Structure formats: C-alpha cells, structure tokens
C-alpha cells in the first residue's frame, strides 16, 4: 500500500446521501492503493450491523451494500466506535464482514502519523 | 494492582488506565478486567502508542506492564 487514508462517517439511515458518498470516497481510496479505514461513529455505527444497509440506494450511486462489500473485498477495514455501538444496544455478533469494534485508541494510532481523514 | 473496568471502554478506559499506571510501584503490573468488545483492538494500539507493554491479552483479562520512564 502506498499510504493510508481514513473516512469518518457519522450517518446511516438518517442521511443516506452522506453515508453513500463516504463509501464512494473510501472505495476511491482503497482502489488507489491506500490502506483505508472507514471509521463509523454516532449514528454511523448502525451500518456495521448485517442487513442495515441492504435497502439504501441513493439515486445516482451504486447501492450502499454493494459499495460496502466492494470496499471490504478490496481490502478496506471498517472500524466501529465501541461506546456508540453499545449505546444503541446493537448486536456485536451480527457485524458485517470486515468490521471491527474498537475504542478511540485504535483510531488515534491509525491517524497519529499524519494520515489524512475526511468526514461525512 | 487489579482493576475491574466492567463495560467501560474507549477514552474513558484509556484515561483510567493512564491514571492507574502512573501510581503503580516500580516493577509491578496492572491486571485489567474489561468486557467492552472494543478493548481487544484498542489496548494493543494504545500500548504501541504509549510504550506500555501488553503482556497478556485473554479477553476480558489483560495484564499491562508500565513503560520504564527515562
């Protein structure tokens, strides 16, 4: 991998436009040989649960599930904010492929060398 | 020292660890019990960042040796 890139996403069904574009950009990054992380926090953590993105299809874009599957299939990682996930009482045994529940230190480590991050 | 952090995780846990490690007598270690599902990813990252040593990681039990101050 040539470098690293982070996409921070705080939305899911509450803003399907932002959720979709975040994964479009994440796909661009991983497709550009960047070690890419999508960090899901606050409402975004809902997307980490299997089935949550299945019916989200923003006009003009590929379906969100397809974007997420392509991202993980290309080697991308989805990090899921632990307290945000716990607060919503989501099922940690139903995570989408490629998703890991983490605390803030994992994100800090990824970004600590100056890795760029964009937020949606 | 032993600390049962229960379901605590993320930044709250990290600050609690920092405070407790600072009070440890030289040569001793901290046994941590932490049930948050993010801790198994977070703790190794935090130790790499800070120089503390994670000597055991069998969730929910972890043992940390504080870094030796210069």
PDB file of C-alpha atoms in Angstrom, chain A residues 1-99:
ATOM      1  CA  UNK A   1       0.000   0.000   0.000  1.00  0.00           C
ATOM      2  CA  UNK A   2       1.264   3.460  -0.939  1.00  0.00           C
ATOM      3  CA  UNK A   3      -0.182   5.310   2.028  1.00  0.00           C
ATOM      4  CA  UNK A   4      -3.080   5.470   4.453  1.00  0.00           C
ATOM      5  CA  UNK A   5      -6.469   7.176   4.335  1.00  0.00           C
ATOM      6  CA  UNK A   6      -9.377   7.492   6.741  1.00  0.00           C
ATOM      7  CA  UNK A   7     -13.033   8.231   6.057  1.00  0.00           C
ATOM      8  CA  UNK A   8     -15.033   9.178   9.146  1.00  0.00           C
ATOM      9  CA  UNK A   9     -18.773   8.605   8.859  1.00  0.00           C
ATOM     10  CA  UNK A  10     -21.356   9.699  11.431  1.00  0.00           C
ATOM     11  CA  UNK A  11     -24.525   8.948   9.476  1.00  0.00           C
ATOM     12  CA  UNK A  12     -26.515   5.944   8.325  1.00  0.00           C
ATOM     13  CA  UNK A  13     -30.225   5.939   7.511  1.00  0.00           C
ATOM     14  CA  UNK A  14     -30.533   9.485   8.892  1.00  0.00           C
ATOM     15  CA  UNK A  15     -28.503  10.784   5.921  1.00  0.00           C
ATOM     16  CA  UNK A  16     -28.194   8.178   3.186  1.00  0.00           C
ATOM     17  CA  UNK A  17     -26.552  10.702   0.865  1.00  0.00           C
ATOM     18  CA  UNK A  18     -23.582  11.217   3.199  1.00  0.00           C
ATOM     19  CA  UNK A  19     -23.401   7.520   4.078  1.00  0.00           C
ATOM     20  CA  UNK A  20     -23.234   6.604   0.405  1.00  0.00           C
ATOM     21  CA  UNK A  21     -20.706   9.237  -0.606  1.00  0.00           C
ATOM     22  CA  UNK A  22     -18.454   8.266   2.312  1.00  0.00           C
ATOM     23  CA  UNK A  23     -18.185   4.740   0.946  1.00  0.00           C
ATOM     24  CA  UNK A  24     -17.731   6.018  -2.614  1.00  0.00           C
ATOM     25  CA  UNK A  25     -14.708   8.000  -1.427  1.00  0.00           C
ATOM     26  CA  UNK A  26     -13.499   5.053   0.640  1.00  0.00           C
ATOM     27  CA  UNK A  27     -13.637   2.891  -2.473  1.00  0.00           C
ATOM     28  CA  UNK A  28     -11.648   5.515  -4.369  1.00  0.00           C
ATOM     29  CA  UNK A  29      -9.020   5.453  -1.640  1.00  0.00           C
ATOM     30  CA  UNK A  30      -8.692   1.683  -1.364  1.00  0.00           C
ATOM     31  CA  UNK A  31      -8.719   1.468  -5.151  1.00  0.00           C
ATOM     32  CA  UNK A  32      -5.817   3.888  -5.179  1.00  0.00           C
ATOM     33  CA  UNK A  33      -3.696   1.506  -3.118  1.00  0.00           C
ATOM     34  CA  UNK A  34      -4.249   3.340   0.152  1.00  0.00           C
ATOM     35  CA  UNK A  35      -4.602   1.369   3.384  1.00  0.00           C
ATOM     36  CA  UNK A  36      -8.108   2.628   4.047  1.00  0.00           C
ATOM     37  CA  UNK A  37     -10.253   2.719   7.160  1.00  0.00           C
ATOM     38  CA  UNK A  38     -13.877   3.789   7.398  1.00  0.00           C
ATOM     39  CA  UNK A  39     -14.494   4.869  10.980  1.00  0.00           C
ATOM     40  CA  UNK A  40     -18.171   4.609  11.933  1.00  0.00           C
ATOM     41  CA  UNK A  41     -19.306   6.609  14.937  1.00  0.00           C
ATOM     42  CA  UNK A  42     -22.536   8.011  16.413  1.00  0.00           C
ATOM     43  CA  UNK A  43     -25.400   7.143  14.001  1.00  0.00           C
ATOM     44  CA  UNK A  44     -22.920   5.650  11.518  1.00  0.00           C
ATOM     45  CA  UNK A  45     -22.443   2.543  13.668  1.00  0.00           C
ATOM     46  CA  UNK A  46     -25.845   1.282  12.541  1.00  0.00           C
ATOM     47  CA  UNK A  47     -24.281   0.416   9.189  1.00  0.00           C
ATOM     48  CA  UNK A  48     -21.995  -2.107  10.883  1.00  0.00           C
ATOM     49  CA  UNK A  49     -24.908  -4.435  11.520  1.00  0.00           C
ATOM     50  CA  UNK A  50     -25.695  -7.026   8.865  1.00  0.00           C
ATOM     51  CA  UNK A  51     -28.736  -6.039   6.831  1.00  0.00           C
ATOM     52  CA  UNK A  52     -28.851  -2.373   7.890  1.00  0.00           C
ATOM     53  CA  UNK A  53     -27.639  -1.068   4.528  1.00  0.00           C
ATOM     54  CA  UNK A  54     -29.460  -3.554   2.349  1.00  0.00           C
ATOM     55  CA  UNK A  55     -32.234  -1.232   1.175  1.00  0.00           C
ATOM     56  CA  UNK A  56     -30.263   2.012   0.980  1.00  0.00           C
ATOM     57  CA  UNK A  57     -29.833   3.068  -2.625  1.00  0.00           C
ATOM     58  CA  UNK A  58     -29.127   6.726  -3.215  1.00  0.00           C
ATOM     59  CA  UNK A  59     -30.107   7.973  -6.667  1.00  0.00           C
ATOM     60  CA  UNK A  60     -27.097   8.289  -8.934  1.00  0.00           C
ATOM     61  CA  UNK A  61     -24.943   5.899  -6.898  1.00  0.00           C
ATOM     62  CA  UNK A  62     -24.493   2.179  -6.514  1.00  0.00           C
ATOM     63  CA  UNK A  63     -26.477   0.579  -3.659  1.00  0.00           C
ATOM     64  CA  UNK A  64     -24.774   1.159  -0.306  1.00  0.00           C
ATOM     65  CA  UNK A  65     -24.421  -2.545   0.461  1.00  0.00           C
ATOM     66  CA  UNK A  66     -22.620  -3.038  -2.843  1.00  0.00           C
ATOM     67  CA  UNK A  67     -20.290  -0.141  -2.038  1.00  0.00           C
ATOM     68  CA  UNK A  68     -19.559  -1.573   1.414  1.00  0.00           C
ATOM     69  CA  UNK A  69     -18.986  -5.094   0.071  1.00  0.00           C
ATOM     70  CA  UNK A  70     -16.675  -3.797  -2.642  1.00  0.00           C
ATOM     71  CA  UNK A  71     -14.741  -1.749  -0.094  1.00  0.00           C
ATOM     72  CA  UNK A  72     -14.139  -4.699   2.212  1.00  0.00           C
ATOM     73  CA  UNK A  73     -13.462  -7.011  -0.723  1.00  0.00           C
ATOM     74  CA  UNK A  74     -10.748  -4.642  -1.915  1.00  0.00           C
ATOM     75  CA  UNK A  75      -9.018  -4.791   1.455  1.00  0.00           C
ATOM     76  CA  UNK A  76     -10.658  -1.910   3.309  1.00  0.00           C
ATOM     77  CA  UNK A  77     -11.368  -2.012   7.026  1.00  0.00           C
ATOM     78  CA  UNK A  78     -14.435  -0.770   8.871  1.00  0.00           C
ATOM     79  CA  UNK A  79     -13.770   0.338  12.442  1.00  0.00           C
ATOM     80  CA  UNK A  80     -16.801   0.747  14.668  1.00  0.00           C
ATOM     81  CA  UNK A  81     -16.885   3.081  17.675  1.00  0.00           C
ATOM     82  CA  UNK A  82     -17.417   0.873  20.700  1.00  0.00           C
ATOM     83  CA  UNK A  83     -19.335   3.242  23.011  1.00  0.00           C
ATOM     84  CA  UNK A  84     -21.531   4.406  20.108  1.00  0.00           C
ATOM     85  CA  UNK A  85     -22.331   0.763  19.306  1.00  0.00           C
ATOM     86  CA  UNK A  86     -23.016  -0.135  22.936  1.00  0.00           C
ATOM     87  CA  UNK A  87     -25.209   2.916  23.472  1.00  0.00           C
ATOM     88  CA  UNK A  88     -27.533   1.740  20.710  1.00  0.00           C
ATOM     89  CA  UNK A  89     -27.629  -1.828  22.070  1.00  0.00           C
ATOM     90  CA  UNK A  90     -26.664  -3.242  18.672  1.00  0.00           C
ATOM     91  CA  UNK A  91     -25.712  -6.890  18.198  1.00  0.00           C
ATOM     92  CA  UNK A  92     -21.943  -7.382  18.203  1.00  0.00           C
ATOM     93  CA  UNK A  93     -22.465 -10.884  16.803  1.00  0.00           C
ATOM     94  CA  UNK A  94     -24.115  -9.507  13.662  1.00  0.00           C
ATOM     95  CA  UNK A  95     -21.313  -7.346  12.293  1.00  0.00           C
ATOM     96  CA  UNK A  96     -20.834  -7.004   8.548  1.00  0.00           C
ATOM     97  CA  UNK A  97     -17.750  -8.639   7.088  1.00  0.00           C
ATOM     98  CA  UNK A  98     -14.631  -6.549   7.593  1.00  0.00           C
ATOM     99  CA  UNK A  99     -15.997  -4.597  10.571  1.00  0.00           C
TER     100      UNK A  99
END
